[in-house]
mmCIF file of C-alpha atoms in Angstrom:
data_model
loop_
_atom_site.group_PDB
_atom_site.id
_atom_site.type_symbol
_atom_site.label_atom_id
_atom_site.label_comp_id
_atom_site.label_asym_id
_atom_site.label_seq_id
_atom_site.Cartn_x
_atom_site.Cartn_y
_atom_site.Cartn_z
ATOM 1 C CA MET K 84 142.482 129.543 19.611
ATOM 2 C CA LEU K 85 142.114 128.053 23.099
ATOM 3 C CA ARG K 86 139.713 129.942 25.338
ATOM 4 C CA PRO K 87 141.136 131.074 28.699
ATOM 5 C CA LEU K 88 140.386 128.927 31.722
ATOM 6 C CA PHE K 89 139.409 130.095 35.206
ATOM 7 C CA LEU K 90 140.604 128.139 38.252
ATOM 8 C CA GLY K 91 138.485 128.716 41.349
ATOM 9 C CA SER K 92 137.086 126.995 44.418
ATOM 10 C CA GLU K 93 134.256 127.295 46.883
ATOM 11 C CA ILE K 94 136.731 126.977 49.762
ATOM 12 C CA TYR K 95 137.313 130.729 49.541
ATOM 13 C CA ARG K 96 133.669 131.477 50.258
ATOM 14 C CA GLY K 97 133.351 132.097 53.959
ATOM 15 C CA SER K 98 136.958 131.194 54.746
ATOM 16 C CA SER K 99 138.659 133.942 56.725
ATOM 17 C CA TYR K 100 141.922 134.501 58.543
ATOM 18 C CA GLY K 101 139.943 135.961 61.454
ATOM 19 C CA PRO K 102 137.579 138.868 62.197
ATOM 20 C CA ARG K 103 140.287 141.547 62.333
ATOM 21 C CA HIS K 104 142.835 140.188 59.853
ATOM 22 C CA PRO K 105 143.189 142.009 56.490
ATOM 23 C CA LEU K 106 142.219 138.740 54.770
ATOM 24 C CA ARG K 107 138.857 138.618 56.470
ATOM 25 C CA VAL K 108 137.359 140.014 53.244
ATOM 26 C CA PRO K 109 135.832 137.947 50.405
ATOM 27 C CA ARG K 110 137.934 138.040 47.243
ATOM 28 C CA VAL K 111 137.979 134.998 44.940
ATOM 29 C CA SER K 112 134.318 134.210 45.593
ATOM 30 C CA THR K 113 133.455 137.791 44.587
ATOM 31 C CA VAL K 114 135.296 137.381 41.281
ATOM 32 C CA MET K 115 133.468 134.109 40.620
ATOM 33 C CA ASP K 116 130.103 135.647 41.454
ATOM 34 C CA LEU K 117 130.737 138.798 39.416
ATOM 35 C CA GLY K 118 131.974 136.817 36.432
ATOM 36 C CA ARG K 119 128.850 134.676 36.456
ATOM 37 C CA ALA K 120 126.562 137.660 36.990
ATOM 38 C CA MET K 121 128.130 139.307 33.932
ATOM 39 C CA GLY K 122 127.682 136.146 31.869
ATOM 40 C CA TRP K 123 131.460 136.000 31.437
ATOM 41 C CA LEU K 124 132.296 132.876 33.433
ATOM 42 C CA THR K 125 130.807 129.890 31.661
ATOM 43 C CA PRO K 126 130.865 126.301 32.923
ATOM 44 C CA GLU K 127 133.059 125.372 29.961
ATOM 45 C CA GLN K 128 135.787 127.760 31.078
ATOM 46 C CA TYR K 129 135.623 127.097 34.816
ATOM 47 C CA ARG K 130 137.779 124.437 36.444
ATOM 48 C CA PRO K 131 137.573 123.622 40.178
ATOM 49 C CA SER K 132 140.935 123.809 41.881
ATOM 50 C CA PRO K 133 142.204 120.534 43.321
ATOM 51 C CA ARG K 134 143.833 120.497 46.721
ATOM 52 C CA ALA K 135 147.536 119.765 46.415
ATOM 53 C CA LYS K 136 148.653 116.608 48.167
ATOM 54 C CA PRO K 137 151.315 117.152 50.834
ATOM 55 C CA ALA K 138 153.937 115.245 48.834
ATOM 56 C CA ALA K 139 153.375 117.514 45.814
ATOM 57 C CA LEU K 140 154.206 120.565 47.911
ATOM 58 C CA THR K 141 157.654 119.231 48.734
ATOM 59 C CA ILE K 142 158.963 120.039 45.276
ATOM 60 C CA TRP K 143 159.854 123.317 47.015
ATOM 61 C CA HIS K 144 158.541 123.361 50.590
ATOM 62 C CA THR K 145 160.210 121.184 53.228
ATOM 63 C CA ALA K 146 158.400 118.084 54.427
ATOM 64 C CA ASP K 147 158.737 119.280 58.038
ATOM 65 C CA TYR K 148 157.013 122.544 57.215
ATOM 66 C CA VAL K 149 154.166 120.897 55.311
ATOM 67 C CA GLU K 150 153.621 118.542 58.232
ATOM 68 C CA ALA K 151 153.677 121.441 60.697
ATOM 69 C CA LEU K 152 151.063 123.286 58.654
ATOM 70 C CA GLN K 153 148.785 120.244 58.541
ATOM 71 C CA THR K 154 149.212 119.641 62.253
ATOM 72 C CA ALA K 155 148.428 123.268 63.073
ATOM 73 C CA GLU K 156 145.163 123.032 61.134
ATOM 74 C CA ARG K 157 144.229 119.742 62.764
ATOM 75 C CA ARG K 158 144.980 120.927 66.308
ATOM 76 C CA GLN K 159 144.028 124.577 65.758
ATOM 77 C CA ASP K 160 147.059 125.500 67.782
ATOM 78 C CA VAL K 161 150.851 125.612 67.495
ATOM 79 C CA THR K 162 153.681 125.171 69.915
ATOM 80 C CA GLU K 163 156.099 127.978 70.589
ATOM 81 C CA ALA K 164 158.770 125.997 68.751
ATOM 82 C CA VAL K 165 156.615 125.764 65.633
ATOM 83 C CA ARG K 166 155.755 129.461 65.858
ATOM 84 C CA THR K 167 159.423 130.365 66.071
ATOM 85 C CA ARG K 168 160.660 128.007 63.369
ATOM 86 C CA HIS K 169 157.816 128.187 60.836
ATOM 87 C CA ALA K 170 156.126 131.559 61.597
ATOM 88 C CA LEU K 171 152.762 129.871 62.071
ATOM 89 C CA GLY K 172 150.316 131.137 64.670
ATOM 90 C CA THR K 173 151.506 134.734 64.395
ATOM 91 C CA VAL K 174 149.455 137.904 63.934
ATOM 92 C CA SER K 175 150.180 137.862 60.192
ATOM 93 C CA ASN K 176 149.881 134.103 59.719
ATOM 94 C CA PRO K 177 147.284 133.036 62.254
ATOM 95 C CA VAL K 178 145.814 129.656 63.067
ATOM 96 C CA TYR K 179 142.394 129.400 61.410
ATOM 97 C CA PRO K 180 140.156 126.484 60.365
ATOM 98 C CA GLU K 181 141.341 126.102 56.745
ATOM 99 C CA MET K 182 144.961 127.163 57.204
ATOM 100 C CA PHE K 183 146.277 124.123 55.306
ATOM 101 C CA ARG K 184 143.347 123.328 53.023
ATOM 102 C CA ARG K 185 142.946 126.861 51.670
ATOM 103 C CA PRO K 186 146.573 127.472 50.640
ATOM 104 C CA ALA K 187 146.859 123.859 49.474
ATOM 105 C CA THR K 188 143.908 124.534 47.172
ATOM 106 C CA ALA K 189 145.645 127.601 45.722
ATOM 107 C CA ALA K 190 148.806 125.511 45.354
ATOM 108 C CA GLY K 191 146.840 122.740 43.675
ATOM 109 C CA ALA K 192 145.526 125.214 41.111
ATOM 110 C CA SER K 193 149.046 126.478 40.449
ATOM 111 C CA LEU K 194 150.337 122.956 39.914
ATOM 112 C CA LEU K 195 147.367 122.145 37.692
ATOM 113 C CA ALA K 196 147.893 125.353 35.696
ATOM 114 C CA GLY K 197 151.332 124.228 34.582
ATOM 115 C CA GLU K 198 149.854 120.976 33.288
ATOM 116 C CA LEU K 199 146.874 122.624 31.579
ATOM 117 C CA LEU K 200 149.154 125.113 29.838
ATOM 118 C CA ALA K 201 151.459 122.439 28.427
ATOM 119 C CA GLY K 202 149.815 122.899 25.055
ATOM 120 C CA GLY K 203 149.572 126.670 25.346
ATOM 121 C CA GLY K 204 146.805 129.055 26.334
ATOM 122 C CA ALA K 205 145.891 131.371 29.217
ATOM 123 C CA ILE K 206 144.628 130.776 32.751
ATOM 124 C CA HIS K 207 143.217 133.097 35.397
ATOM 125 C CA HIS K 208 143.973 131.901 38.936
ATOM 126 C CA PRO K 209 142.846 134.701 41.275
ATOM 127 C CA GLY K 210 143.398 132.564 44.370
ATOM 128 C CA GLY K 211 147.104 132.391 43.558
ATOM 129 C CA GLY K 212 149.933 134.848 43.963
ATOM 130 C CA THR K 213 151.016 134.090 47.536
ATOM 131 C CA HIS K 214 154.532 135.314 46.852
ATOM 132 C CA HIS K 215 155.865 135.685 50.412
ATOM 133 C CA GLY K 216 155.987 132.000 51.388
ATOM 134 C CA PHE K 217 159.402 130.417 51.978
ATOM 135 C CA PRO K 218 160.400 126.745 51.881
ATOM 136 C CA ASP K 219 160.085 126.244 55.639
ATOM 137 C CA ARG K 220 158.069 129.183 56.917
ATOM 138 C CA ALA K 221 155.054 131.349 56.267
ATOM 139 C CA GLY K 222 155.336 135.047 55.581
ATOM 140 C CA GLY K 223 153.048 137.983 54.893
ATOM 141 C CA PHE K 224 149.741 136.051 54.977
ATOM 142 C CA CYS K 225 151.270 133.392 52.671
ATOM 143 C CA TYR K 226 151.499 129.844 54.050
ATOM 144 C CA LEU K 227 152.610 128.280 50.771
ATOM 145 C CA ASN K 228 154.238 129.906 47.758
ATOM 146 C CA ASP K 229 151.961 128.883 44.928
ATOM 147 C CA ALA K 230 153.716 131.298 42.536
ATOM 148 C CA VAL K 231 156.931 129.301 42.913
ATOM 149 C CA LEU K 232 155.001 126.055 42.543
ATOM 150 C CA ALA K 233 153.384 127.369 39.352
ATOM 151 C CA ILE K 234 156.751 128.189 37.788
ATOM 152 C CA LEU K 235 158.089 124.759 38.712
ATOM 153 C CA SER K 236 154.973 123.125 37.260
ATOM 154 C CA LEU K 237 155.272 125.116 34.033
ATOM 155 C CA ARG K 238 158.852 123.935 33.695
ATOM 156 C CA ARG K 239 157.930 120.352 34.388
ATOM 157 C CA ALA K 240 155.345 120.634 31.601
ATOM 158 C CA GLY K 241 157.857 121.900 29.050
ATOM 159 C CA ALA K 242 158.330 125.631 29.579
ATOM 160 C CA ARG K 243 162.089 126.137 29.719
ATOM 161 C CA LYS K 244 162.112 129.937 30.151
ATOM 162 C CA VAL K 245 159.619 131.675 32.448
ATOM 163 C CA ALA K 246 159.126 135.420 32.917
ATOM 164 C CA TYR K 247 157.540 136.348 36.244
ATOM 165 C CA VAL K 248 156.091 139.866 36.486
ATOM 166 C CA ASP K 249 154.816 141.051 39.874
ATOM 167 C CA ILE K 250 152.899 144.340 40.273
ATOM 168 C CA ASP K 251 151.715 143.746 43.831
ATOM 169 C CA ALA K 252 152.401 146.593 46.280
ATOM 170 C CA HIS K 253 154.798 144.310 48.171
ATOM 171 C CA HIS K 254 158.079 142.844 46.973
ATOM 172 C CA ALA K 255 158.015 139.226 45.758
ATOM 173 C CA ASP K 256 160.618 138.093 48.282
ATOM 174 C CA GLY K 257 159.700 134.398 48.308
ATOM 175 C CA VAL K 258 159.780 134.088 44.525
ATOM 176 C CA GLU K 259 163.108 135.892 44.369
ATOM 177 C CA HIS K 260 164.460 133.541 47.038
ATOM 178 C CA ALA K 261 163.492 130.594 44.827
ATOM 179 C CA PHE K 262 164.829 131.813 41.494
ATOM 180 C CA ALA K 263 167.473 134.486 42.082
ATOM 181 C CA GLY K 264 170.473 133.652 39.925
ATOM 182 C CA ASP K 265 168.516 131.280 37.687
ATOM 183 C CA PRO K 266 169.257 132.321 34.092
ATOM 184 C CA GLU K 267 166.140 130.588 32.784
ATOM 185 C CA THR K 268 163.836 132.799 34.885
ATOM 186 C CA LEU K 269 163.287 136.542 34.505
ATOM 187 C CA LEU K 270 161.903 138.192 37.652
ATOM 188 C CA ILE K 271 160.383 141.688 37.589
ATOM 189 C CA SER K 272 158.897 143.184 40.751
ATOM 190 C CA VAL K 273 157.336 146.665 40.943
ATOM 191 C CA HIS K 274 156.539 147.435 44.569
ATOM 192 C CA GLU K 275 156.239 150.252 47.094
ATOM 193 C CA GLU K 276 159.513 151.381 48.635
ATOM 194 C CA ARG K 277 160.008 151.239 52.410
ATOM 195 C CA ARG K 278 157.124 148.831 52.849
ATOM 196 C CA TRP K 279 157.161 145.322 54.311
ATOM 197 C CA PRO K 280 159.042 143.016 53.691
ATOM 198 C CA PHE K 281 161.619 145.801 53.156
ATOM 199 C CA THR K 282 163.431 143.850 50.450
ATOM 200 C CA GLY K 283 163.698 144.347 46.701
ATOM 201 C CA ALA K 284 166.034 147.329 46.613
ATOM 202 C CA LEU K 285 166.884 148.824 43.234
ATOM 203 C CA GLU K 286 170.454 147.554 43.422
ATOM 204 C CA ASP K 287 169.421 143.966 44.226
ATOM 205 C CA ASP K 288 169.677 142.092 40.915
ATOM 206 C CA GLY K 289 169.520 138.541 42.289
ATOM 207 C CA GLY K 290 172.624 137.530 40.421
ATOM 208 C CA GLY K 291 171.567 139.096 37.129
ATOM 209 C CA ASN K 292 168.036 137.869 36.425
ATOM 210 C CA VAL K 293 166.069 140.166 38.760
ATOM 211 C CA LEU K 294 164.701 143.647 38.047
ATOM 212 C CA ASN K 295 163.485 145.225 41.297
ATOM 213 C CA LEU K 296 161.756 148.589 40.980
ATOM 214 C CA PRO K 297 160.696 150.158 44.283
ATOM 215 C CA VAL K 298 158.322 153.075 43.696
ATOM 216 C CA PRO K 299 157.377 155.981 45.990
ATOM 217 C CA ARG K 300 154.068 156.765 47.625
ATOM 218 C CA GLY K 301 151.505 158.230 45.279
ATOM 219 C CA PHE K 302 152.653 156.047 42.389
ATOM 220 C CA ASN K 303 150.226 156.868 39.558
ATOM 221 C CA ASP K 304 148.904 155.493 36.273
ATOM 222 C CA THR K 305 151.269 157.642 34.200
ATOM 223 C CA GLU K 306 154.289 156.244 36.019
ATOM 224 C CA MET K 307 153.084 152.674 35.673
ATOM 225 C CA ALA K 308 152.545 153.222 31.945
ATOM 226 C CA GLU K 309 156.158 154.402 31.622
ATOM 227 C CA ILE K 310 157.420 151.363 33.531
ATOM 228 C CA ARG K 311 155.270 149.112 31.367
ATOM 229 C CA GLU K 312 156.526 150.528 28.071
ATOM 230 C CA ALA K 313 160.136 151.295 28.964
ATOM 231 C CA LEU K 314 160.962 148.324 31.183
ATOM 232 C CA ILE K 315 158.480 145.463 31.525
ATOM 233 C CA LEU K 316 157.595 144.914 27.866
ATOM 234 C CA PRO K 317 161.133 145.280 26.451
ATOM 235 C CA ALA K 318 162.551 142.982 29.144
ATOM 236 C CA VAL K 319 159.942 140.270 28.614
ATOM 237 C CA ALA K 320 160.114 140.538 24.837
ATOM 238 C CA GLY K 321 163.908 140.338 24.878
ATOM 239 C CA PHE K 322 163.835 137.301 27.135
ATOM 240 C CA ALA K 323 161.403 135.528 24.761
ATOM 241 C CA PRO K 324 159.920 133.263 27.452
ATOM 242 C CA ASP K 325 157.989 130.063 26.925
ATOM 243 C CA ALA K 326 155.611 131.183 29.692
ATOM 244 C CA VAL K 327 154.657 134.423 31.422
ATOM 245 C CA VAL K 328 153.297 134.536 34.972
ATOM 246 C CA LEU K 329 151.682 137.822 36.047
ATOM 247 C CA GLN K 330 151.084 138.336 39.750
ATOM 248 C CA CYS K 331 148.415 141.029 39.725
ATOM 249 C CA GLY K 332 148.049 142.033 43.366
ATOM 250 C CA ALA K 333 145.212 144.525 43.829
ATOM 251 C CA ASP K 334 146.825 146.216 46.822
ATOM 252 C CA ALA K 335 148.588 148.740 44.559
ATOM 253 C CA VAL K 336 145.347 150.625 43.843
ATOM 254 C CA GLU K 337 144.544 153.821 45.693
ATOM 255 C CA GLU K 338 141.741 152.432 47.868
ATOM 256 C CA ASP K 339 143.751 149.619 49.415
ATOM 257 C CA PRO K 340 144.445 149.979 53.140
ATOM 258 C CA LEU K 341 147.870 148.261 53.144
ATOM 259 C CA SER K 342 149.737 150.483 50.690
ATOM 260 C CA ARG K 343 150.124 154.153 49.838
ATOM 261 C CA LEU K 344 150.100 153.832 46.068
ATOM 262 C CA SER K 345 147.586 155.595 43.829
ATOM 263 C CA LEU K 346 146.962 153.386 40.814
ATOM 264 C CA SER K 347 143.588 152.765 39.227
ATOM 265 C CA ASN K 348 142.671 149.293 38.088
ATOM 266 C CA ASN K 349 143.181 150.496 34.514
ATOM 267 C CA ALA K 350 146.940 150.314 35.117
ATOM 268 C CA HIS K 351 146.788 146.629 35.994
ATOM 269 C CA TRP K 352 144.573 145.827 33.019
ATOM 270 C CA ALA K 353 146.968 147.686 30.703
ATOM 271 C CA VAL K 354 149.924 145.635 31.954
ATOM 272 C CA LEU K 355 147.982 142.431 31.323
ATOM 273 C CA ALA K 356 146.836 143.521 27.856
ATOM 274 C CA SER K 357 150.376 144.535 26.916
ATOM 275 C CA LEU K 358 151.830 141.207 28.003
ATOM 276 C CA MET K 359 149.126 139.444 26.008
ATOM 277 C CA SER K 360 150.153 141.458 22.951
ATOM 278 C CA LEU K 361 153.577 139.808 23.101
ATOM 279 C CA GLY K 362 151.881 136.508 22.331
ATOM 280 C CA PRO K 363 153.461 134.307 25.020
ATOM 281 C CA PRO K 364 152.746 130.614 24.378
ATOM 282 C CA ARG K 365 151.569 130.204 27.973
ATOM 283 C CA LEU K 366 150.093 132.931 30.209
ATOM 284 C CA LEU K 367 149.117 132.512 33.850
ATOM 285 C CA VAL K 368 147.455 135.446 35.646
ATOM 286 C CA MET K 369 147.368 135.267 39.432
ATOM 287 C CA GLY K 370 145.863 137.356 42.186
ATOM 288 C CA GLY K 371 147.966 138.297 45.186
ATOM 289 C CA GLY K 372 147.465 141.125 47.660
ATOM 290 C CA GLY K 373 144.318 143.197 47.917
ATOM 291 C CA TYR K 374 142.414 144.012 51.084
ATOM 292 C CA ASN K 375 139.492 146.168 49.962
ATOM 293 C CA PRO K 376 136.832 143.695 48.818
ATOM 294 C CA TRP K 377 135.334 146.028 46.206
ATOM 295 C CA SER K 378 138.599 147.044 44.570
ATOM 296 C CA VAL K 379 139.877 143.450 44.554
ATOM 297 C CA GLY K 380 136.691 141.974 43.104
ATOM 298 C CA ARG K 381 136.380 144.638 40.431
ATOM 299 C CA LEU K 382 140.046 144.484 39.381
ATOM 300 C CA TRP K 383 140.341 140.710 39.133
ATOM 301 C CA THR K 384 137.000 140.409 37.340
ATOM 302 C CA GLY K 385 138.350 142.952 34.869
ATOM 303 C CA ASN K 386 141.417 140.752 34.390
ATOM 304 C CA TRP K 387 139.115 137.954 33.277
ATOM 305 C CA ALA K 388 137.420 140.321 30.833
ATOM 306 C CA VAL K 389 140.775 141.406 29.399
ATOM 307 C CA LEU K 390 141.910 137.802 29.002
ATOM 308 C CA ASN K 391 138.751 137.032 27.049
ATOM 309 C CA GLY K 392 138.701 140.211 24.980
ATOM 310 C CA LEU K 393 135.398 141.257 26.543
ATOM 311 C CA GLU K 394 134.177 144.843 26.668
ATOM 312 C CA ILE K 395 133.930 146.253 30.173
ATOM 313 C CA PRO K 396 130.672 148.224 30.329
ATOM 314 C CA ASP K 397 130.359 151.679 31.854
ATOM 315 C CA ARG K 398 127.470 150.493 34.014
ATOM 316 C CA LEU K 399 127.080 147.042 35.472
ATOM 317 C CA PRO K 400 123.855 145.069 35.004
ATOM 318 C CA PRO K 401 121.639 144.712 38.086
ATOM 319 C CA GLU K 402 122.819 141.152 38.803
ATOM 320 C CA ALA K 403 126.459 142.239 39.044
ATOM 321 C CA GLU K 404 125.592 145.345 41.034
ATOM 322 C CA GLU K 405 123.760 143.120 43.501
ATOM 323 C CA VAL K 406 126.954 141.098 44.048
ATOM 324 C CA LEU K 407 128.918 144.237 44.906
ATOM 325 C CA ARG K 408 126.178 145.672 47.119
ATOM 326 C CA GLY K 409 126.172 142.417 49.064
ATOM 327 C CA LEU K 410 129.799 142.804 50.187
ATOM 328 C CA GLN K 411 130.723 143.866 53.703
ATOM 329 C CA TRP K 412 134.005 145.260 54.992
ATOM 330 C CA THR K 413 133.732 145.196 58.730
ATOM 331 C CA ASN K 414 136.054 147.146 61.033
ATOM 332 C CA ALA K 415 137.111 149.386 58.127
ATOM 333 C CA ARG K 416 136.198 153.065 57.893
ATOM 334 C CA ALA K 417 135.881 152.967 54.100
ATOM 335 C CA GLY K 418 133.526 150.012 54.360
ATOM 336 C CA ARG K 419 130.963 151.986 56.343
ATOM 337 C CA ASN K 420 130.171 154.410 53.530
ATOM 338 C CA PRO K 421 131.571 153.109 50.234
ATOM 339 C CA PRO K 422 131.309 155.393 47.182
ATOM 340 C CA GLY K 423 128.623 154.604 44.664
ATOM 341 C CA HIS K 424 130.935 153.613 41.816
ATOM 342 C CA TRP K 425 132.169 150.628 43.859
ATOM 343 C CA PHE K 426 128.709 149.147 43.248
ATOM 344 C CA THR K 427 127.944 150.255 39.707
ATOM 345 C CA THR K 428 131.164 149.932 37.696
ATOM 346 C CA LEU K 429 134.232 147.752 37.315
ATOM 347 C CA ARG K 430 136.485 150.454 35.888
ATOM 348 C CA ASP K 431 138.044 153.101 38.105
ATOM 349 C CA ALA K 432 138.467 156.650 36.894
ATOM 350 C CA PRO K 433 142.038 156.915 35.518
ATOM 351 C CA ARG K 434 144.592 158.319 37.951
ATOM 352 C CA PRO K 435 147.247 160.039 35.836
ATOM 353 C CA GLY K 436 149.927 162.203 37.361
ATOM 354 C CA PRO K 437 153.446 163.475 36.877
ATOM 355 C CA LEU K 438 156.299 161.180 35.932
ATOM 356 C CA ARG K 439 158.503 162.037 38.880
ATOM 357 C CA ALA K 440 162.237 162.309 38.373
ATOM 358 C CA GLU K 441 163.010 159.606 40.922
ATOM 359 C CA VAL K 442 160.791 157.109 39.091
ATOM 360 C CA ALA K 443 162.265 157.989 35.694
ATOM 361 C CA GLU K 444 165.796 157.655 37.063
ATOM 362 C CA ARG K 445 165.106 154.217 38.504
ATOM 363 C CA ILE K 446 163.596 153.043 35.228
ATOM 364 C CA GLY K 447 166.743 154.247 33.483
ATOM 365 C CA VAL K 448 169.000 152.364 35.888
ATOM 366 C CA LEU K 449 167.147 149.088 35.350
ATOM 367 C CA ALA K 450 166.771 149.563 31.597
ATOM 368 C CA GLY K 451 170.553 149.577 31.344
ATOM 369 C CA ARG K 452 170.959 146.159 32.919
ATOM 370 C CA PRO K 453 171.428 142.961 30.901
ATOM 371 C CA ALA K 454 168.196 141.427 32.220
ATOM 372 C CA ALA K 455 166.213 144.335 30.789
ATOM 373 C CA ARG K 456 167.691 143.618 27.365
ATOM 374 C CA GLY K 457 167.034 139.891 27.482
ATOM 375 C CA THR K 458 170.704 139.002 27.972
ATOM 376 C CA ILE K 459 170.727 137.451 31.430
ATOM 377 C CA PRO K 460 174.228 136.215 32.367
ATOM 378 C CA GLY K 461 174.440 132.460 31.893
ATOM 379 C CA HIS K 462 171.274 132.333 29.836
ATOM 380 C CA SER K 463 171.323 130.173 26.748
ATOM 381 C CA THR K 464 169.810 131.740 23.628
ATOM 382 C CA ARG K 465 169.089 128.326 22.096
ATOM 383 C CA ASN K 466 165.386 127.612 21.575
#
């Protein structure tokens, strides 16, 4: 069996959207450091992410937008026209030193992942998952949509049917924009209701291939387990994809400052393990949102452990604890006095709770749709 591969880059170390932006925190570099401190990330499994060439990005993004993004990085400024047309130089999508090179590196890893998975296997790409990018504009901290690029690359490398599962706290609006109505793509998005970008309503089916499940505040591990067993797994299994892409945004856990959900990282790991149990020929696990450096680093490092079938210890060794104690979260109240388990463990305490009627009802609505049964309108059942 092929061992999973890890796609990373040193560009994430020290790169920041600015001193007060939510993405001022270290994320991918923490996962790399933790994985190595645990002895889990070996040189044989690590691959440096290439930076995507501008022309490669135009398989989905417009050439004008790619040029505008490069120019903004080079000049470290944007005109009002560029800000209006492409949403660059805004509070959410600011001008910063690596504003082209960093997302182009994540995009390069996504494009490479499709090629590396041509013969099957699994890849962890924690720098990926920027699901809010649109063809000609940035959105929600996402300058490029590497999730879309990954799906296109998987297809180019032979995967005809792709299932995309997104458990980020925010709706995958850019990915839905790319593939809504495409019978060869199954899109599942579980996200917080009434939260930016305020899309992904329950009734929005994208032309038949989209399952949008908005969930209420306080969404707990018990409710995610019900969604996993009653919706996600049956839908993916029925679709029988050639590739599965999991966007595993860490902003759905309780400690994240940009959502009001109450999951533990166990819920994310259980979704990943369950998808693995379906035996997809190709599996790509991406990062996404996540704005608490400790919860992000611990969750995504746990993803790597799950992918490799490694046991997650109750207590971290000193080398890994040192990585977590070295993190800083400036301008954040929780960062001034973090709880001890953020340093000493990867696994959160489980956060079970009631299965609320509104969640159960929404699962029932989606479970009755053709996409949840693997019978997307227009989809060919020929393999």
